[in-house]
Coordinates of C-alpha atoms and ligand atoms in Angstrom, one line a residue:
M1 CA 122.5 106.3 94.8
S2 CA 120.3 103.3 94.9
K3 CA 116.5 103.8 94.3
K4 CA 114.4 104.2 97.4
E5 CA 112.0 101.4 98.2
I6 CA 108.4 102.1 97.4
V7 CA 105.7 102.0 100.1
V8 CA 102.0 101.9 99.6
S9 CA 99.1 101.7 102.1
G10 CA 95.5 102.9 102.5
I11 CA 92.7 103.1 104.9
R12 CA 89.0 102.7 104.1
P13 CA 86.9 105.8 104.9
T14 CA 84.3 103.9 107.0
G15 CA 84.3 106.4 109.9
K16 CA 87.1 107.9 112.0
L17 CA 90.5 106.6 112.8
H18 CA 90.9 104.5 116.0
L19 CA 93.9 103.4 117.9
G20 CA 94.0 100.1 116.0
N21 CA 94.5 102.1 112.7
Y22 CA 97.1 104.2 114.3
F23 CA 99.3 101.6 116.0
G24 CA 98.7 99.0 113.2
A25 CA 99.3 101.3 110.3
V26 CA 99.8 105.0 110.7
V27 CA 102.8 104.9 113.1
N28 CA 104.7 103.0 110.4
F29 CA 103.5 105.5 107.7
L30 CA 105.0 108.3 109.8
K31 CA 108.4 106.7 110.0
L32 CA 108.5 105.5 106.5
Q33 CA 107.7 108.9 105.0
E34 CA 111.1 110.0 106.2
T35 CA 113.1 107.5 104.3
H36 CA 111.0 105.9 101.6
D37 CA 109.1 106.8 98.5
C38 CA 105.6 106.7 100.0
Y39 CA 102.0 106.6 98.6
F40 CA 99.2 106.7 101.2
F41 CA 95.6 106.9 100.1
I42 CA 92.0 106.8 101.2
A43 CA 90.3 103.7 99.9
D44 CA 87.0 105.1 98.9
Y45 CA 86.3 102.6 96.1
H46 CA 86.7 99.8 98.7
S47 CA 84.1 101.4 100.9
L48 CA 81.4 101.1 98.2
T49 CA 81.2 97.4 98.8
T50 CA 79.0 98.1 101.7
H51 CA 76.9 100.8 100.0
P52 CA 77.5 103.7 102.4
D53 CA 75.3 106.8 102.2
S54 CA 77.1 109.2 99.8
V55 CA 77.0 112.2 102.2
N56 CA 78.5 110.2 105.0
L57 CA 81.1 108.7 102.6
K58 CA 82.3 112.2 101.6
Q59 CA 82.5 113.3 105.2
S60 CA 84.5 110.3 106.1
I61 CA 86.9 110.8 103.2
R62 CA 87.5 114.4 104.3
H63 CA 87.8 113.3 107.9
I64 CA 90.5 110.7 107.2
M65 CA 92.4 113.2 105.1
A66 CA 92.2 115.6 108.1
E67 CA 93.4 112.9 110.4
Y68 CA 96.3 111.9 108.1
L69 CA 97.5 115.5 108.3
A70 CA 96.9 116.0 112.0
L71 CA 98.7 112.8 112.9
G72 CA 101.8 114.0 111.0
L73 CA 101.7 112.8 107.5
D74 CA 103.4 115.4 105.4
P75 CA 102.3 116.0 101.8
T76 CA 105.8 117.3 101.0
K77 CA 107.3 113.9 102.0
C78 CA 104.7 111.5 100.7
A79 CA 101.8 111.3 98.2
L80 CA 98.5 111.6 100.0
Y81 CA 95.6 110.9 97.7
I82 CA 92.1 109.6 97.3
Q83 CA 91.9 106.1 95.6
S84 CA 89.1 107.2 93.2
D85 CA 91.2 110.1 92.0
L86 CA 93.5 107.5 90.5
P87 CA 91.3 105.6 88.0
E88 CA 94.4 103.8 86.8
T89 CA 93.9 101.6 89.8
A90 CA 90.6 100.5 88.4
E91 CA 92.2 99.5 85.1
L92 CA 94.8 97.4 86.8
Y93 CA 92.1 95.9 89.0
L94 CA 90.3 94.8 85.8
L95 CA 93.5 93.1 84.5
L96 CA 94.3 91.5 87.9
N97 CA 90.7 90.1 88.0
M98 CA 91.8 87.7 85.2
F99 CA 94.3 86.2 87.7
A100 CA 92.0 86.0 90.7
Y101 CA 90.1 82.7 90.9
K102 CA 86.6 82.3 92.3
G103 CA 87.5 79.5 94.7
E104 CA 90.3 81.4 96.4
L105 CA 88.3 84.6 96.6
E106 CA 85.5 82.7 98.4
R107 CA 87.9 81.4 100.9
V108 CA 89.2 84.9 102.0
S109 CA 88.4 85.4 105.7
T110 CA 87.1 89.0 105.3
F111 CA 84.8 87.8 102.5
K112 CA 83.5 84.9 104.6
E113 CA 82.8 87.4 107.5
K114 CA 80.9 89.7 105.2
V115 CA 78.8 86.8 103.9
K116 CA 77.7 86.3 107.5
T117 CA 77.2 90.0 108.4
Q118 CA 75.6 91.2 105.2
P119 CA 73.9 88.1 103.5
N120 CA 71.7 90.4 101.4
N121 CA 74.6 92.2 99.8
I122 CA 77.2 89.7 98.6
N123 CA 78.2 91.6 95.5
A124 CA 81.0 91.0 93.1
G125 CA 83.0 93.9 94.4
L126 CA 83.1 92.3 97.8
L127 CA 84.3 89.0 96.3
T128 CA 87.0 90.7 94.3
Y129 CA 88.0 93.1 97.1
P130 CA 91.5 91.5 97.2
A131 CA 92.1 92.1 93.5
L132 CA 91.3 95.8 94.0
M133 CA 93.6 96.0 97.0
A134 CA 96.3 94.3 94.9
A135 CA 95.8 96.9 92.2
D136 CA 96.3 99.7 94.8
I137 CA 99.6 98.2 95.8
L138 CA 100.9 97.0 92.4
I139 CA 100.0 100.2 90.6
H140 CA 103.0 101.8 92.2
Q141 CA 105.2 98.6 92.1
A142 CA 105.4 98.7 95.9
D143 CA 108.1 96.9 97.9
L144 CA 106.5 97.4 101.4
V145 CA 103.0 97.7 102.6
P146 CA 102.6 98.8 106.2
V147 CA 99.4 97.2 107.5
G148 CA 98.0 95.6 110.6
K149 CA 97.8 91.8 111.1
D150 CA 94.3 91.6 109.7
Q151 CA 95.6 92.5 106.2
E152 CA 98.2 89.7 106.0
Q153 CA 96.0 87.4 103.8
H154 CA 95.3 90.2 101.3
L155 CA 99.1 90.7 100.9
E156 CA 99.6 87.0 100.2
M157 CA 97.0 87.2 97.5
T158 CA 98.6 90.3 96.1
R159 CA 101.8 88.4 95.7
D160 CA 99.9 85.5 94.1
F161 CA 98.2 87.7 91.5
A162 CA 101.4 89.5 90.7
Q163 CA 103.3 86.2 90.3
R164 CA 100.7 84.8 88.0
F165 CA 100.7 88.0 85.9
N166 CA 104.5 87.9 85.6
H167 CA 104.5 84.2 84.8
T168 CA 101.8 84.4 82.2
Y169 CA 103.5 87.2 80.3
Q170 CA 107.0 86.0 81.0
N171 CA 107.8 89.4 82.3
E172 CA 108.8 90.5 85.8
V173 CA 106.8 93.7 85.6
L174 CA 105.3 93.4 89.0
P175 CA 107.5 93.2 92.1
L176 CA 106.2 91.0 95.0
P177 CA 105.4 93.3 97.9
Q178 CA 105.7 92.4 101.6
A179 CA 103.4 93.4 104.5
F180 CA 105.5 95.5 106.9
S181 CA 105.7 96.8 110.4
F182 CA 108.7 98.2 112.3
G183 CA 108.2 95.8 115.1
D184 CA 109.0 92.1 114.7
E185 CA 105.4 91.3 113.8
L186 CA 102.4 92.8 112.2
V187 CA 100.3 94.5 114.9
K188 CA 96.8 93.5 116.2
V189 CA 95.5 96.1 118.7
P190 CA 92.7 94.7 120.8
G191 CA 89.4 96.5 121.4
L192 CA 87.6 97.2 124.8
T193 CA 84.9 94.5 124.5
A194 CA 87.1 91.4 124.3
Q195 CA 85.9 90.6 120.7
G196 CA 89.3 90.3 119.2
K197 CA 90.9 93.2 117.3
M198 CA 89.7 96.8 117.8
S199 CA 87.2 97.4 115.1
K200 CA 84.6 99.9 114.0
S201 CA 82.2 97.1 113.2
N202 CA 82.2 95.7 116.8
S203 CA 79.9 97.4 119.3
E204 CA 80.1 101.2 119.8
K205 CA 82.1 100.7 123.0
D206 CA 84.9 98.7 121.3
A207 CA 87.1 101.3 119.5
I208 CA 88.9 104.3 120.9
Y209 CA 88.8 107.2 118.4
F210 CA 91.1 110.2 118.3
T211 CA 88.0 112.4 118.2
D212 CA 86.2 110.8 121.2
E213 CA 85.4 113.6 123.7
P214 CA 87.3 113.1 127.1
K215 CA 84.0 112.1 128.9
I216 CA 83.0 109.5 126.3
L217 CA 86.5 108.1 126.2
R218 CA 86.6 107.7 130.0
K219 CA 83.2 106.1 130.0
K220 CA 84.1 103.6 127.3
I221 CA 87.3 102.6 129.0
M222 CA 85.7 102.4 132.4
S223 CA 83.1 100.0 131.0
A224 CA 85.8 97.8 129.2
V225 CA 85.2 94.0 129.7
T226 CA 87.2 92.5 132.6
D227 CA 86.4 89.7 135.1
S228 CA 85.7 89.4 138.7
G229 CA 89.3 89.6 139.7
P230 CA 92.2 87.1 140.2
T231 CA 91.7 84.7 143.0
E232 CA 94.9 82.6 142.6
P233 CA 98.4 84.3 142.7
N234 CA 100.1 84.5 139.4
S235 CA 97.1 83.4 137.4
K236 CA 96.8 84.3 133.7
P237 CA 94.7 87.4 133.1
S238 CA 91.4 86.9 131.3
E239 CA 91.2 88.1 127.6
G240 CA 89.6 91.5 128.6
V241 CA 92.3 92.2 131.3
Q242 CA 95.0 91.1 128.9
N243 CA 93.7 93.5 126.3
I244 CA 93.8 96.4 128.8
F245 CA 97.5 95.6 129.5
E246 CA 98.1 95.5 125.7
L247 CA 96.5 98.9 125.2
M248 CA 98.6 100.2 128.1
R249 CA 101.7 99.0 126.4
L250 CA 100.9 101.5 123.6
V251 CA 100.2 104.6 125.7
S252 CA 101.5 104.1 129.3
N253 CA 104.8 104.1 131.0
A254 CA 106.5 100.7 131.6
D255 CA 106.8 101.2 135.3
V256 CA 103.1 101.9 135.7
I257 CA 102.3 98.7 133.7
E258 CA 104.7 96.7 135.9
K259 CA 103.0 98.0 139.0
F260 CA 99.6 96.8 137.8
K261 CA 101.0 93.5 136.6
K262 CA 102.4 92.9 140.1
A263 CA 99.1 93.8 141.7
H264 CA 97.4 91.2 139.4
A265 CA 99.9 88.6 140.2
D266 CA 99.4 89.1 144.0
C267 CA 95.6 89.5 143.6
T268 CA 95.5 93.1 145.0
I269 CA 94.6 94.7 141.7
R270 CA 91.6 97.0 141.5
Y271 CA 90.3 97.0 137.9
G272 CA 88.7 100.5 138.4
D273 CA 92.3 101.8 139.1
L274 CA 93.7 99.9 136.1
K275 CA 91.0 101.3 133.7
G276 CA 91.3 104.8 135.3
Q277 CA 95.0 104.8 134.5
L278 CA 94.4 103.6 131.0
A279 CA 91.8 106.4 130.5
D280 CA 94.3 109.0 131.8
D281 CA 97.1 107.8 129.5
V282 CA 94.9 107.5 126.4
E283 CA 93.5 111.0 127.0
Q284 CA 97.0 112.3 127.3
F285 CA 98.0 110.6 124.1
V286 CA 95.0 111.7 121.9
A287 CA 94.4 115.2 123.3
P288 CA 97.1 117.0 121.2
F289 CA 95.6 115.6 118.0
R290 CA 91.9 116.6 118.6
E291 CA 92.3 120.3 117.8
K292 CA 94.6 119.6 114.8
I293 CA 92.0 117.2 113.3
D294 CA 89.3 119.8 113.8
Y295 CA 91.5 122.5 112.2
Y296 CA 92.2 120.5 109.0
Y297 CA 88.7 119.2 108.8
N298 CA 87.4 122.7 108.8
N299 CA 89.8 123.9 106.2
P300 CA 88.6 122.3 102.9
E301 CA 91.0 124.4 100.8
I302 CA 94.0 122.7 102.6
L303 CA 92.4 119.2 102.1
N304 CA 91.7 119.9 98.4
K305 CA 95.2 121.2 97.8
V306 CA 96.8 118.1 99.4
A307 CA 94.6 115.7 97.5
L308 CA 95.4 117.4 94.2
S309 CA 99.1 117.3 94.8
G310 CA 98.9 113.7 95.9
Q311 CA 96.9 112.8 92.9
T312 CA 99.5 114.4 90.6
K313 CA 102.3 112.4 92.2
A314 CA 100.4 109.2 92.3
K315 CA 99.3 109.5 88.6
A316 CA 102.8 109.9 87.4
S317 CA 103.8 106.6 89.1
A318 CA 100.6 104.8 88.1
R319 CA 100.9 105.7 84.4
K320 CA 104.4 104.2 84.3
T321 CA 103.2 100.9 85.7
L322 CA 100.1 100.8 83.4
D323 CA 102.2 101.3 80.3
L324 CA 104.4 98.4 81.4
V325 CA 101.5 96.2 82.3
R326 CA 99.6 97.0 79.1
G327 CA 102.7 96.4 77.1
A328 CA 103.3 93.0 78.8
A329 CA 99.7 91.9 78.2
G330 CA 99.8 92.9 74.6
L331 CA 96.9 95.4 74.8
G332 CA 96.2 98.0 72.2
L333 CA 97.6 98.5 68.7
Ligands
TYM1 P1 91.1 99.3 107.2 O1 90.5 100.5 106.7 O2 90.2 98.3 107.8 O3 92.3 99.6 108.2 C1 93.3 100.5 107.9 C2 94.6 100.0 108.5 O4 94.5 99.9 109.9 C3 94.9 98.5 110.3 N1 94.0 98.1 111.5 C4 94.6 97.6 112.6 N2 95.8 97.3 112.9 C5 96.0 96.7 114.1 N3 95.0 96.5 115.0 C6 93.7 96.8 114.7 N4 92.7 96.5 115.6 C7 93.4 97.3 113.4 N5 92.3 97.7 112.8 C8 92.7 98.2 111.6 C9 94.6 97.7 109.1 O5 95.4 96.5 109.2 C10 95.0 98.6 108.0 O6 96.4 98.6 107.8 N6 91.7 96.7 103.0 C11 92.3 97.7 103.8 C12 92.4 99.1 103.1 C13 93.2 99.0 101.8 C14 94.6 98.8 101.8 C15 94.9 98.8 100.4 C16 95.7 98.7 102.7 C17 92.7 99.0 100.6 N7 93.7 98.9 99.7 C18 96.2 98.7 99.9 C19 97.0 98.5 102.2 C20 97.2 98.5 100.8 C21 91.4 97.9 105.0 O7 90.2 97.6 104.9 O8 92.0 98.6 106.1

């Protein structure tokens, strides 16, 4: 039997999971765990680039682990681990840093954005973020990396670093991984405030979280950015309205969406009804997960057990890669 392809992906514990994380990444994790050799982790080292409060960080790590389990990741089918439980990643990061050039790191869009948003904390970890991400992926010699559209550039850099490593040591140790989504393209889920992709770093009202209480959820969605309504038949919806249609595509029935699209085209649409429908459908989608998330979050023994078994699986795979990489580079006696 041929070897299963290897899949790796992670999420930063910077808060709770939102629908962007789910439809951009986690839906793919759920399918891939059935057929592939999967490693999914919580990227706590990466979070340190923004100096989070340590108590909040620990809570976020536990919360994301609870969400992974509640959303259906199964620790008997995939390795679920915490990035910092696998310090082998940090060693590979050090080696990959030798192949990451300052100029290219400075041109990365996520870095440029952080330079704008946190000008007083442009640390070396932030600059070399893509090298750490490459280490996460290459430590398991991944073939596929299920991520949202915003991570595409990091995947290109991962391939560049791997290629340079292989070339320098004349050794094809590191396979070149591809960003992956089951759809035709990588996904970008929009937020509610028409500021591009759904993100925890946009305003409070932008992201829809699995743990949002029904009232909060409805309030957020009802205040989503729209416009004053179409005045010309068949006009193109504004960005905010388009975003609502895109969110509906993820959680609503096709005939309901069609009905509202028609109403937009003939200028009879009422945005209150459109948002009300989205709020109902999102609520229906997230409600079954709320209790499960709570259950796992409040059962530390389950979380600890899962993290330990994930660490054991991940370590075995990481050790193999490090031996190859160290050998190729000529390290040690
Ligand atoms: P992070 O924590 O910002 O996001 C986790 C995953 O969710 C996806 N995502 C989205 N997808 C579609 N639409 C959105 N609005 C949206 N928002 C977030 C992201 O693309 C990602 O797949 N650098 C990574 C974490 C990481 C990683 C890795 C990922 C560290 N090492 C190795 C893959 C492999 C990040 O900050 O994702």
